[in-house]
JSON list of C-alpha atoms in Angstrom, two decimals:
[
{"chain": "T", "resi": 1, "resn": "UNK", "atom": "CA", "xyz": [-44.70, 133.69, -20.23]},
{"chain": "T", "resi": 2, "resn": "UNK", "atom": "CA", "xyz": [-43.03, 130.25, -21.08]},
{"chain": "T", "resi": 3, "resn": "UNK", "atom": "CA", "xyz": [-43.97, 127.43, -18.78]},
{"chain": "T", "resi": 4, "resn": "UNK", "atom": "CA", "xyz": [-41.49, 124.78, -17.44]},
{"chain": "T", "resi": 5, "resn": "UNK", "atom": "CA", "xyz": [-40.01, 123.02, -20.57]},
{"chain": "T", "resi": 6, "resn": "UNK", "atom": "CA", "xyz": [-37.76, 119.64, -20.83]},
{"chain": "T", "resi": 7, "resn": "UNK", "atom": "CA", "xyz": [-36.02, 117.94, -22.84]},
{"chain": "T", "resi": 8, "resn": "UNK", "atom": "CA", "xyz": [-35.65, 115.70, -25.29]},
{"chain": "T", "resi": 9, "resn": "UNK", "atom": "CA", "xyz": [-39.18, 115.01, -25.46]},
{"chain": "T", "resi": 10, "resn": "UNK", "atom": "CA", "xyz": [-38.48, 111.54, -25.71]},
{"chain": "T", "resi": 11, "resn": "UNK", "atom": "CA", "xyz": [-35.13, 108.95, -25.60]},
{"chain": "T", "resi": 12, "resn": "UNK", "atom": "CA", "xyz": [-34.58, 105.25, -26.05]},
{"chain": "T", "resi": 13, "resn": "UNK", "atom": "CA", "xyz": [-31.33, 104.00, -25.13]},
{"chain": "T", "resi": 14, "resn": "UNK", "atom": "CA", "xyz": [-29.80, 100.90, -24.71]},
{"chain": "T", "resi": 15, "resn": "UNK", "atom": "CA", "xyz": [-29.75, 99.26, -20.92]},
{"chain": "T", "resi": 16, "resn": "UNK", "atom": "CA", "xyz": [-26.06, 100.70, -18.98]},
{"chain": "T", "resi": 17, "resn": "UNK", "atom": "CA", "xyz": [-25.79, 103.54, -21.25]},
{"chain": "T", "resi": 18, "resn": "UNK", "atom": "CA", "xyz": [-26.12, 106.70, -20.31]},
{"chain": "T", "resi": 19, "resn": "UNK", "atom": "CA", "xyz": [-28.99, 109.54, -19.96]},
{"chain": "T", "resi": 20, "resn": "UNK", "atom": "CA", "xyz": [-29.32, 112.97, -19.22]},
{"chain": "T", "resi": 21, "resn": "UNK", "atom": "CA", "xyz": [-32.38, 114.55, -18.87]},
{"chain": "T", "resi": 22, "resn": "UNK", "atom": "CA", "xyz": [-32.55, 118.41, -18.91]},
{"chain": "T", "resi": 23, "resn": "UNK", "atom": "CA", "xyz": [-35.78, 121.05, -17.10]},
{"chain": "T", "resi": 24, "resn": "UNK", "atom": "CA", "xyz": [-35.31, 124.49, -17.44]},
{"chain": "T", "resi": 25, "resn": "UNK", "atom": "CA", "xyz": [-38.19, 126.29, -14.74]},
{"chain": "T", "resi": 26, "resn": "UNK", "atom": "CA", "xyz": [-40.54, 128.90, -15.06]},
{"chain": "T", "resi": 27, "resn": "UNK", "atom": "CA", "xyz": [-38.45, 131.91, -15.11]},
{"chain": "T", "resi": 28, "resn": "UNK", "atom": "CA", "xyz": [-37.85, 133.33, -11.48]},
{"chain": "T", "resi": 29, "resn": "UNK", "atom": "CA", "xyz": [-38.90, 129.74, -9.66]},
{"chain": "T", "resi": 30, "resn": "UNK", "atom": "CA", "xyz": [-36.24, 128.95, -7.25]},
{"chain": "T", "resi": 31, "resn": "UNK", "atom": "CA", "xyz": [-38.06, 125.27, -6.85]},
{"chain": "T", "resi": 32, "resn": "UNK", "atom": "CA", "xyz": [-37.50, 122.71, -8.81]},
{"chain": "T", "resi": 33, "resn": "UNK", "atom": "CA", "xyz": [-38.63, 119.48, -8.57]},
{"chain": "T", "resi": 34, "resn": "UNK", "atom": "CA", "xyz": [-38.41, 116.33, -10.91]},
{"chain": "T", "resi": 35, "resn": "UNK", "atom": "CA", "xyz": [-41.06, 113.71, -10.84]},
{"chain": "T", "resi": 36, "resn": "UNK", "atom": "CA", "xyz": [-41.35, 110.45, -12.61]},
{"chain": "T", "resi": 37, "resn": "UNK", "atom": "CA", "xyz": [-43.99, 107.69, -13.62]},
{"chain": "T", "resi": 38, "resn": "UNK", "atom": "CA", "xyz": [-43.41, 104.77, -14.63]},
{"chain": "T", "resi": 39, "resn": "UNK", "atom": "CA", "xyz": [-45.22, 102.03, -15.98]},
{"chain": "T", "resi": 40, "resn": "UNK", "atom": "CA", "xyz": [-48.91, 101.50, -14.19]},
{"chain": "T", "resi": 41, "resn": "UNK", "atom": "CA", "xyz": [-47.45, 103.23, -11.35]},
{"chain": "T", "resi": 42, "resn": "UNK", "atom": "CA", "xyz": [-48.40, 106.73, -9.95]},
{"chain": "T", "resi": 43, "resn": "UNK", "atom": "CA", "xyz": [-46.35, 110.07, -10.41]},
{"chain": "T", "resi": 44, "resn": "UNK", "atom": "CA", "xyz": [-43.78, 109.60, -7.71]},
{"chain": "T", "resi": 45, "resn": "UNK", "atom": "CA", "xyz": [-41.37, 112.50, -6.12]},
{"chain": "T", "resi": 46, "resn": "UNK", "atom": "CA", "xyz": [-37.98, 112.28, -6.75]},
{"chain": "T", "resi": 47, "resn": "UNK", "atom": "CA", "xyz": [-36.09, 114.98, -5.73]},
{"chain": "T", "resi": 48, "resn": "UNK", "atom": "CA", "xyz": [-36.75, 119.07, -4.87]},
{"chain": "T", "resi": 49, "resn": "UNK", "atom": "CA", "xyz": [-34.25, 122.19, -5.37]},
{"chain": "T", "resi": 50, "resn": "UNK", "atom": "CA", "xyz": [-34.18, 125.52, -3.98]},
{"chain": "T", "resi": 51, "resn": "UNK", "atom": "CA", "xyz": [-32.17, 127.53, -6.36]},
{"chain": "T", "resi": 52, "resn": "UNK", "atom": "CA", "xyz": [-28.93, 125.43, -6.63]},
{"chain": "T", "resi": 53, "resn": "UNK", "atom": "CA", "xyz": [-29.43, 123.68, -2.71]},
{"chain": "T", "resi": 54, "resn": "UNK", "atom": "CA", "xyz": [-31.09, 119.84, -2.75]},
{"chain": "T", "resi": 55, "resn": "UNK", "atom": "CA", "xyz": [-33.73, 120.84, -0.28]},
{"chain": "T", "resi": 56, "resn": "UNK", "atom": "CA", "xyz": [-35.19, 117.13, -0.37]},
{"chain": "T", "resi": 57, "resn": "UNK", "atom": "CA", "xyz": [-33.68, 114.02, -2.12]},
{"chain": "T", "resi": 58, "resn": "UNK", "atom": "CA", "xyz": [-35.54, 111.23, -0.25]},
{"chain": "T", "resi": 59, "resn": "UNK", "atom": "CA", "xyz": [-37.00, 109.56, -3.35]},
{"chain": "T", "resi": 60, "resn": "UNK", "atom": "CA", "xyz": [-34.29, 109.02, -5.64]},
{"chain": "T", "resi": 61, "resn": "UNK", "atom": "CA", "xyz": [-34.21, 105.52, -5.82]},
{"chain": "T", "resi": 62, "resn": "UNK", "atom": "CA", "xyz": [-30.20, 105.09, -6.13]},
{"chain": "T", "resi": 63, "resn": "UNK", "atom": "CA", "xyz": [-26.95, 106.18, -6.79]},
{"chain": "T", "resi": 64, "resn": "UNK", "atom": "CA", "xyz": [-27.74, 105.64, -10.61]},
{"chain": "T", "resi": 65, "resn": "UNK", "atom": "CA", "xyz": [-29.66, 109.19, -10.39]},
{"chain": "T", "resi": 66, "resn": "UNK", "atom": "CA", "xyz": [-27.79, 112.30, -10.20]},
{"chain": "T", "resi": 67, "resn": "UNK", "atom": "CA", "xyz": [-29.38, 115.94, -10.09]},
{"chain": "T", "resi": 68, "resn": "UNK", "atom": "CA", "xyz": [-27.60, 118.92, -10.52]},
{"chain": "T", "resi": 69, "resn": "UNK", "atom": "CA", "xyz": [-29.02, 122.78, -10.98]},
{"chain": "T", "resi": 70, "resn": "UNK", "atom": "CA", "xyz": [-25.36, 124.46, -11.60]},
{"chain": "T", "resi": 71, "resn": "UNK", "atom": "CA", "xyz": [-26.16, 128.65, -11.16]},
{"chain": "T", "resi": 72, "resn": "UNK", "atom": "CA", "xyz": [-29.77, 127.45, -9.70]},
{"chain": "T", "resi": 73, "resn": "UNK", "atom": "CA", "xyz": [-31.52, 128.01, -13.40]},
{"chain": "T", "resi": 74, "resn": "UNK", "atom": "CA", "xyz": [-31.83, 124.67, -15.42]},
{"chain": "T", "resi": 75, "resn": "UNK", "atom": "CA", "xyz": [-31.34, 121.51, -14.03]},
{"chain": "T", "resi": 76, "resn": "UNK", "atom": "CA", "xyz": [-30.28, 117.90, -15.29]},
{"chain": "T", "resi": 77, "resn": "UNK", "atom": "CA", "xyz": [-31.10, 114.80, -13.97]},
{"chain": "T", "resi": 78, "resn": "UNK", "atom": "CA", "xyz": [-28.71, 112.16, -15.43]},
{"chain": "T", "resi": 79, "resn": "UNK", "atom": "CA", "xyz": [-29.32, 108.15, -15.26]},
{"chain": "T", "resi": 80, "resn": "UNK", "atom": "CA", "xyz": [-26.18, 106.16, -15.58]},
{"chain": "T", "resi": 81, "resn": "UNK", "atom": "CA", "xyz": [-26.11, 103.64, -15.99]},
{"chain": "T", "resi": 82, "resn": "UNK", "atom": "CA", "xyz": [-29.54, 102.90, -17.25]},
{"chain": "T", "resi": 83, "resn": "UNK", "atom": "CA", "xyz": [-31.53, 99.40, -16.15]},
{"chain": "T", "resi": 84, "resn": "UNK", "atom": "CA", "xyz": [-34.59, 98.45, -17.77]},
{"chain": "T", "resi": 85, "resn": "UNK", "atom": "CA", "xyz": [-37.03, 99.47, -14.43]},
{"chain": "T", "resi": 86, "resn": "UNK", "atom": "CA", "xyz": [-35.81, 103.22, -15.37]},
{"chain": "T", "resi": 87, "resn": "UNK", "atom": "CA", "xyz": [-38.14, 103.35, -18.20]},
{"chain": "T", "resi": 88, "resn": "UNK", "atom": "CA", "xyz": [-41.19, 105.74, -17.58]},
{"chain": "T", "resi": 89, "resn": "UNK", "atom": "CA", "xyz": [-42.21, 109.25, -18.10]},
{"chain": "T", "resi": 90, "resn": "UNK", "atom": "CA", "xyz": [-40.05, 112.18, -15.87]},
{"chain": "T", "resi": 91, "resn": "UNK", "atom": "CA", "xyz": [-41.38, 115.02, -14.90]},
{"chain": "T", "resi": 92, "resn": "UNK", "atom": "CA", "xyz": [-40.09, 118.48, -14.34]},
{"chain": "T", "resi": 93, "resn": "UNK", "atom": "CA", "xyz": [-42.01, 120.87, -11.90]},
{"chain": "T", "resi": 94, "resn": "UNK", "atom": "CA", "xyz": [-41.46, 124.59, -10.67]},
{"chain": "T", "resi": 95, "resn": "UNK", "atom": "CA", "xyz": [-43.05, 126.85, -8.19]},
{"chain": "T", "resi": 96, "resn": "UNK", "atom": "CA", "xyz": [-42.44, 130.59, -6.89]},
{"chain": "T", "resi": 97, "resn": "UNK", "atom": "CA", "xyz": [-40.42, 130.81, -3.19]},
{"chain": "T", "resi": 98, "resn": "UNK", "atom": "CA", "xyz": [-43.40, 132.76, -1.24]},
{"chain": "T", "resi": 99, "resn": "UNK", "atom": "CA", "xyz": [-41.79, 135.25, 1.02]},
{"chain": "T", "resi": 100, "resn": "UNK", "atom": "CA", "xyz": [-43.06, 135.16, 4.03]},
{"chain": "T", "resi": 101, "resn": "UNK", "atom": "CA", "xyz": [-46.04, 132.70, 3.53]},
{"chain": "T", "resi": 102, "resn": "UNK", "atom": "CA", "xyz": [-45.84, 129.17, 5.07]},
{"chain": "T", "resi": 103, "resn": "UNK", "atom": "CA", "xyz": [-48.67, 127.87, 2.25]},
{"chain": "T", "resi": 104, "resn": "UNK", "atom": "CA", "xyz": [-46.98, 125.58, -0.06]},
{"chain": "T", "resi": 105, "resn": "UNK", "atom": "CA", "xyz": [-46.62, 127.66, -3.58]},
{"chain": "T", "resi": 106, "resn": "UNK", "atom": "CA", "xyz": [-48.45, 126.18, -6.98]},
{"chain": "T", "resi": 107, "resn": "UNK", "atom": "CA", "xyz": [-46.06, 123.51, -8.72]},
{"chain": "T", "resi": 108, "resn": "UNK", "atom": "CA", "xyz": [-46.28, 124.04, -12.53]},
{"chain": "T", "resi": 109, "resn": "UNK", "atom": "CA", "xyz": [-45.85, 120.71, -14.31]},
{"chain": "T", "resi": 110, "resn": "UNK", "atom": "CA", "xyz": [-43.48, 120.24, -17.84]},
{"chain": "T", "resi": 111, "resn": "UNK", "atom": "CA", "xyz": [-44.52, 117.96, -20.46]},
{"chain": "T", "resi": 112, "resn": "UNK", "atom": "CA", "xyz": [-42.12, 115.46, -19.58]},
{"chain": "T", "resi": 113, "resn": "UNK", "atom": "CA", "xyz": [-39.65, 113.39, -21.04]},
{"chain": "T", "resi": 114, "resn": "UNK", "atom": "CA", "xyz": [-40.16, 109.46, -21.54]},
{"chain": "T", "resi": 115, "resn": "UNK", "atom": "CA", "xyz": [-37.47, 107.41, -21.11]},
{"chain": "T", "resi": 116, "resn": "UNK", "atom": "CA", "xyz": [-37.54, 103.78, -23.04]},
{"chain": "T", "resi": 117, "resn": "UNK", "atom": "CA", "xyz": [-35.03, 101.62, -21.64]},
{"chain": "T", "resi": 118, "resn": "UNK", "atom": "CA", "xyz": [-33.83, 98.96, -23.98]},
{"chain": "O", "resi": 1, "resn": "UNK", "atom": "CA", "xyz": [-46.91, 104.90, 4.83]},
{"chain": "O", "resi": 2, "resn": "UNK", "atom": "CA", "xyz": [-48.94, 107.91, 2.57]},
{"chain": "O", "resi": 3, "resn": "UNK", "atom": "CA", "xyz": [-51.51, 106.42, 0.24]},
{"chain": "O", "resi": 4, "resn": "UNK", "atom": "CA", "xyz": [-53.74, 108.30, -1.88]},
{"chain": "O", "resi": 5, "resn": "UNK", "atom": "CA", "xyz": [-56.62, 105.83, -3.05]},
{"chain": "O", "resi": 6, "resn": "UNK", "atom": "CA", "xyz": [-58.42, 108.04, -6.43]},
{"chain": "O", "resi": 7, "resn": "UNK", "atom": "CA", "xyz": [-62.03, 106.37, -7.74]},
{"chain": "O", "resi": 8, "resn": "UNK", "atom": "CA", "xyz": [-63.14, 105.70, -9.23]},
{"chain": "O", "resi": 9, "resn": "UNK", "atom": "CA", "xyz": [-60.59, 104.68, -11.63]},
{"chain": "O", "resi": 10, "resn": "UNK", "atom": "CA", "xyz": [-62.65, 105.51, -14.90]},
{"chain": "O", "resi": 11, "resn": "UNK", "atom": "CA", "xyz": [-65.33, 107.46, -15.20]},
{"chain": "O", "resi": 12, "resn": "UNK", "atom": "CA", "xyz": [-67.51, 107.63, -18.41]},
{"chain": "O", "resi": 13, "resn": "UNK", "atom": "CA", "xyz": [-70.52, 110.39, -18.30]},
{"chain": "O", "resi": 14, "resn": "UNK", "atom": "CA", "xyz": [-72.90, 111.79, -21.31]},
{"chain": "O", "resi": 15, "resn": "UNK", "atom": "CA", "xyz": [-72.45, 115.63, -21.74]},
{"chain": "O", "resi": 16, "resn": "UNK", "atom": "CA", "xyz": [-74.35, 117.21, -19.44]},
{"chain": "O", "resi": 17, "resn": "UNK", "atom": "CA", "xyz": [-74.20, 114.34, -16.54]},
{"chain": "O", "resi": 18, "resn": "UNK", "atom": "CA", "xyz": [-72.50, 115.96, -13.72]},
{"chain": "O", "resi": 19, "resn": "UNK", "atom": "CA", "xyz": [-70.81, 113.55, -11.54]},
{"chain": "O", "resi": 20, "resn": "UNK", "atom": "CA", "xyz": [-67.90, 113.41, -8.58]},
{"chain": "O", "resi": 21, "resn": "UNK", "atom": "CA", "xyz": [-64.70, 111.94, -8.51]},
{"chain": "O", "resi": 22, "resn": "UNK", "atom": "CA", "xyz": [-63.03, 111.32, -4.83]},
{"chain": "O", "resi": 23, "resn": "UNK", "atom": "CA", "xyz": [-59.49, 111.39, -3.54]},
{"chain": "O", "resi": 24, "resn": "UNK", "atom": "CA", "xyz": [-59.13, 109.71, -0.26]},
{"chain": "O", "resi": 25, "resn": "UNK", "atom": "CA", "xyz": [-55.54, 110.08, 1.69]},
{"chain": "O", "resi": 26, "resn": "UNK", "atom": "CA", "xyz": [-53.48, 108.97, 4.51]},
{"chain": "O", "resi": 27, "resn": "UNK", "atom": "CA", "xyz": [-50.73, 111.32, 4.36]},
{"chain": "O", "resi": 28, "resn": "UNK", "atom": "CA", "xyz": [-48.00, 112.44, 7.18]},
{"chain": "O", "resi": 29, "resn": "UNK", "atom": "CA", "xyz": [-47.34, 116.17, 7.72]},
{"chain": "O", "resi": 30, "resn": "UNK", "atom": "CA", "xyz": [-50.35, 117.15, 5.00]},
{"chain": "O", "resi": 31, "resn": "UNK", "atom": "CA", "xyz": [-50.29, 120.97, 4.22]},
{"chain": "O", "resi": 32, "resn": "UNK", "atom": "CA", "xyz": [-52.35, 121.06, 1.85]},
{"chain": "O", "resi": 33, "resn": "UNK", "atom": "CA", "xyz": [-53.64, 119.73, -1.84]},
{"chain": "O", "resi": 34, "resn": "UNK", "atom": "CA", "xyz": [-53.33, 120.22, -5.50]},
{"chain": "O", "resi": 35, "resn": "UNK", "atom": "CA", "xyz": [-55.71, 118.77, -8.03]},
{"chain": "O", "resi": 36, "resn": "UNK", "atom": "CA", "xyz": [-54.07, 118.40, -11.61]},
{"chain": "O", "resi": 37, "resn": "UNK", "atom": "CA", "xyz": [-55.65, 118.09, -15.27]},
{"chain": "O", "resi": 38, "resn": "UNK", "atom": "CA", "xyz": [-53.55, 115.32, -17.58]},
{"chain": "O", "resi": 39, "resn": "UNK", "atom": "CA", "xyz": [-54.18, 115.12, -21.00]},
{"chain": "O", "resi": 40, "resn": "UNK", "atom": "CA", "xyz": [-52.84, 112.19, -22.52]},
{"chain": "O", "resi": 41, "resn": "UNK", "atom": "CA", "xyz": [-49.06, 112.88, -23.53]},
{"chain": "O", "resi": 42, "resn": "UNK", "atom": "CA", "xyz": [-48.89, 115.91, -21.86]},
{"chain": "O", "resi": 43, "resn": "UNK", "atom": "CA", "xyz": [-47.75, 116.78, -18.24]},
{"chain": "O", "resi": 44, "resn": "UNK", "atom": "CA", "xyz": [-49.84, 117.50, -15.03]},
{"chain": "O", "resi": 45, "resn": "UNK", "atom": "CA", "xyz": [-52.02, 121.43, -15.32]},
{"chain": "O", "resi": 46, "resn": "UNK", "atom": "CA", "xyz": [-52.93, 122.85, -12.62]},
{"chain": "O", "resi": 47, "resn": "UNK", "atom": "CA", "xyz": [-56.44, 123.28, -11.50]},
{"chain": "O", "resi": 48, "resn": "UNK", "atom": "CA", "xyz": [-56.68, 123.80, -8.16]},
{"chain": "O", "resi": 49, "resn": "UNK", "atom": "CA", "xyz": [-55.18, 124.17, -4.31]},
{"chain": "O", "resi": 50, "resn": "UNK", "atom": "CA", "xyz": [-56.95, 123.72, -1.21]},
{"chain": "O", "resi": 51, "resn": "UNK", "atom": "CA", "xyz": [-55.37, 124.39, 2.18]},
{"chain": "O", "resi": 52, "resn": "UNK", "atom": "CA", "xyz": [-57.70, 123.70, 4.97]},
{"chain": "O", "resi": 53, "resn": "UNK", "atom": "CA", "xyz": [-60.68, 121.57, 5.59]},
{"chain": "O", "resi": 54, "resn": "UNK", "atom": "CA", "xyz": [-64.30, 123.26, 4.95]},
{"chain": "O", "resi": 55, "resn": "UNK", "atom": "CA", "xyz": [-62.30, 125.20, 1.55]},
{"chain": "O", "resi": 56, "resn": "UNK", "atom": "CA", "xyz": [-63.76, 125.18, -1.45]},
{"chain": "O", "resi": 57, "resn": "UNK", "atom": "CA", "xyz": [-62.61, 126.38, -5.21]},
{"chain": "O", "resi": 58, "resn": "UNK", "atom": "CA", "xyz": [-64.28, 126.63, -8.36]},
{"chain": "O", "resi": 59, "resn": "UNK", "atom": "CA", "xyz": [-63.51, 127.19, -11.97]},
{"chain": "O", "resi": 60, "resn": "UNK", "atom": "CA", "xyz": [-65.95, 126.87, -14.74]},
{"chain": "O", "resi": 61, "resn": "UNK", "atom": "CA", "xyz": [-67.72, 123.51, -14.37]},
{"chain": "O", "resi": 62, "resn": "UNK", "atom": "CA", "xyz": [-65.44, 122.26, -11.82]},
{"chain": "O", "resi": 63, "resn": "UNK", "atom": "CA", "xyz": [-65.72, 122.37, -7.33]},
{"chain": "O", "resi": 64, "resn": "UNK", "atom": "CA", "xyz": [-63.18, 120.89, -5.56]},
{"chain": "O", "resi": 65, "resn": "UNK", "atom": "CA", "xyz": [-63.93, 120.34, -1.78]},
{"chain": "O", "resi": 66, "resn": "UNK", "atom": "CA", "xyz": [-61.43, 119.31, 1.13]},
{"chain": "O", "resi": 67, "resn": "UNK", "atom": "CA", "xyz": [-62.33, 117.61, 4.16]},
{"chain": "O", "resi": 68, "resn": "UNK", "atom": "CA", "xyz": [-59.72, 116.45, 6.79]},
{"chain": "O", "resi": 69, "resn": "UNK", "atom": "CA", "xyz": [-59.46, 112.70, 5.17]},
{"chain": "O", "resi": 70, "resn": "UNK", "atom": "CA", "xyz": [-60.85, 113.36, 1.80]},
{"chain": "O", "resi": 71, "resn": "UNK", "atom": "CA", "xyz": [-61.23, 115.80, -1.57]},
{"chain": "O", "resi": 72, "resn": "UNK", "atom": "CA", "xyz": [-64.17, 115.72, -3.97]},
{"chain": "O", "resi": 73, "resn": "UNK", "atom": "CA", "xyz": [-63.86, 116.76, -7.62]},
{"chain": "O", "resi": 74, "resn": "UNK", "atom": "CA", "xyz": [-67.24, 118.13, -8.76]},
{"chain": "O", "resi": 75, "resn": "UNK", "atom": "CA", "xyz": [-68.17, 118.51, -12.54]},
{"chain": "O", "resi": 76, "resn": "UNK", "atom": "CA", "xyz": [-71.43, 120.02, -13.08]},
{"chain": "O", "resi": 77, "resn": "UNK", "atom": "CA", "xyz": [-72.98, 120.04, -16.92]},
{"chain": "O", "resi": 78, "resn": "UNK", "atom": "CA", "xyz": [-69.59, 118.40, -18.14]},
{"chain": "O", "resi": 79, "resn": "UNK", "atom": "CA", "xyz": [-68.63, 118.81, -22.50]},
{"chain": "O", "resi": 80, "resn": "UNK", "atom": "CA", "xyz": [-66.64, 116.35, -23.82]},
{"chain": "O", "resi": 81, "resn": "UNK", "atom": "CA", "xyz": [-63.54, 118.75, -23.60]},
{"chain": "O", "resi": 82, "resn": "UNK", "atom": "CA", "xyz": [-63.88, 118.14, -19.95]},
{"chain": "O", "resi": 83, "resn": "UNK", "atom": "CA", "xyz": [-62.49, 114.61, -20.91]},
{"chain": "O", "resi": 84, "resn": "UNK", "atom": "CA", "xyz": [-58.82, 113.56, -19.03]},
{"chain": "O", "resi": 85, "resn": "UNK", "atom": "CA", "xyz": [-57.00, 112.41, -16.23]},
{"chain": "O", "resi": 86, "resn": "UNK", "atom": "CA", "xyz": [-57.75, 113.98, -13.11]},
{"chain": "O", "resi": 87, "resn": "UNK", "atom": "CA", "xyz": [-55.05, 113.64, -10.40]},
{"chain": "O", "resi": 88, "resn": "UNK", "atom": "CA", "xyz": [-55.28, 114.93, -6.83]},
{"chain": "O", "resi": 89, "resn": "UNK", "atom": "CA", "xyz": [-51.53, 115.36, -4.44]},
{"chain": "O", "resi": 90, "resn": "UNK", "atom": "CA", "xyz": [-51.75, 116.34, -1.30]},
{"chain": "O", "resi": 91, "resn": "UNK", "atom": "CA", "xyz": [-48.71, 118.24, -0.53]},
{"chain": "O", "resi": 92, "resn": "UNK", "atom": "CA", "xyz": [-46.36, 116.67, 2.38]},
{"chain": "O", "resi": 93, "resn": "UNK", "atom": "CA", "xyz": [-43.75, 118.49, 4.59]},
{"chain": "O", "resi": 94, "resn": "UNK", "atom": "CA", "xyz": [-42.15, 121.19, 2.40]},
{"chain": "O", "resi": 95, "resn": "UNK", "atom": "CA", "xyz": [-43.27, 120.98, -1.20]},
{"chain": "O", "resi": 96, "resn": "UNK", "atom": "CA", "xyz": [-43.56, 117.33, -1.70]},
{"chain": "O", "resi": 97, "resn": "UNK", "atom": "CA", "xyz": [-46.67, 115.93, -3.82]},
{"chain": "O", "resi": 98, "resn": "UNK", "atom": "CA", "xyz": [-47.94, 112.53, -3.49]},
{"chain": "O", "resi": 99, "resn": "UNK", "atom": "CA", "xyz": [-49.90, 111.52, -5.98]},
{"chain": "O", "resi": 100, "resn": "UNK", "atom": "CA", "xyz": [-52.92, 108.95, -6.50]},
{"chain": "O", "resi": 101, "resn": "UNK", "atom": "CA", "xyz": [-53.24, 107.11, -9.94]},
{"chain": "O", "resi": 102, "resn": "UNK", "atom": "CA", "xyz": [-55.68, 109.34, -11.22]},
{"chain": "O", "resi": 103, "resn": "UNK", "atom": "CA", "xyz": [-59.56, 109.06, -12.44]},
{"chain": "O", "resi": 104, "resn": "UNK", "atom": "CA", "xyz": [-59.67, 109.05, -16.09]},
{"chain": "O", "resi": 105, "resn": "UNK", "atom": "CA", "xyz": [-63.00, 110.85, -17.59]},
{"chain": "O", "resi": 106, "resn": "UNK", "atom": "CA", "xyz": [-64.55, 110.12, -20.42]},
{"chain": "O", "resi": 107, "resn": "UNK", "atom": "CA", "xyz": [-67.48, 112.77, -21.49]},
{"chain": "O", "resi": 108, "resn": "UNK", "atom": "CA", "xyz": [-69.15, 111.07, -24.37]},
{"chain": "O", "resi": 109, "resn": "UNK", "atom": "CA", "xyz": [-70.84, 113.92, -26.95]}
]
């Protein structure tokens, strides 16, 4: 079975252009969630998806960042336009919808993409 | 507001040392905790999830442990593939992971 994949694997581009980033889940995970790191920092939540429904937003860090899972399979995460502080690595994560279970399901991690803001 | 302190921050061992790595947390509305595996370019693997203090998991050389305030990372008779980053997240509210910097191990042949 394929795992979460992303891509590209890696971009530079130019400060105020703009970037879209693209996750496509485990198949059948109705969460998504993308993660990021950047430099020095820790892996920090961004934003989490059930099927095509933002289910939690609260750490997008501005109106730069837009998320979309159109038909709640892949999702993109686009960056316009781009500052410098946006460089890091993002992270793409998917997990099963347990029914019937309140114990948080297993998040499987991407490889990322990493993002070099010029 | 959640912190999740990892140490130590590097950890270098001979093959065969076994050792402990800790996770410490202050985290609202915790439901739980993940420890990850990162090898260097690669994104966070999944090792392990612990739901309640007392539980304990174990895969090949590794134990994790949960109390109420902290996890433990056990290696026992490590090889040098055991070498990476080892990241612990406890889970908040719905699904959310916060994450602590990470303990990087060395396992030196």
């Amino acid at each position: 079975e394929a795992g979460v994949t992303q891509f590209p694997s890696h971009s530079v581009i130019e400060k105020g252009q703009t970037v879209t980033l693209r996750c496509d889940p485990i198949s059948g995970h109705d969460n998504l969630y993308w993660y990021r790191r950047v430099m020095g920092k820790e892996i920090k939540f961004l934003l989490h998806f059930v099927k095509e429904s933002k289910q939690d937003e609260s750490g997008m860090p501005n109106n730069r960042f837009l998320a979309e899972r159109t038909g709640g399979t892949y999702s993109t995460l686009k960056v316009q336009p781009a500052e410098l502080e946006d460089s890091g690595v993002y992270f793409c994560a998917s997990s099963q919808v347990r029914g019937g279970s309140p114990l948080p399901d297993t998040q499987y991690f991407g490889p990322g993409t990493r993002l070099t803001v010029l | 507001e959640d912190q999740v302190t990892q140490s130590p921050e590097a950890l270098r061992l001979q093959e065969g040392e076994s050792s402990s790595l800790n996770c410490s947390y202050t985290v609202s509305g915790l439901r739980g905790l993940f420890w990850y595996r990162q090898d260097p370019g690669k994104g966070p693997e999944f090792l392990f999830t612990l739901y309640s203090a007392g539980e304990e998991k174990e895969k090949e050389r590794l134990k994790a442990t949960l109390t109420k305030k902290e996890s433990f990372l056990h290696i026992t008779a490590p090889k040098p593939e055991d070498s990476a980053t080892y990241l612990c997240a406890p889970i908040q509210g719905a699904q959310k992971l916060v994450f602590g910097q990470g303990t990087r191990l060395t396992i030196n042949p």
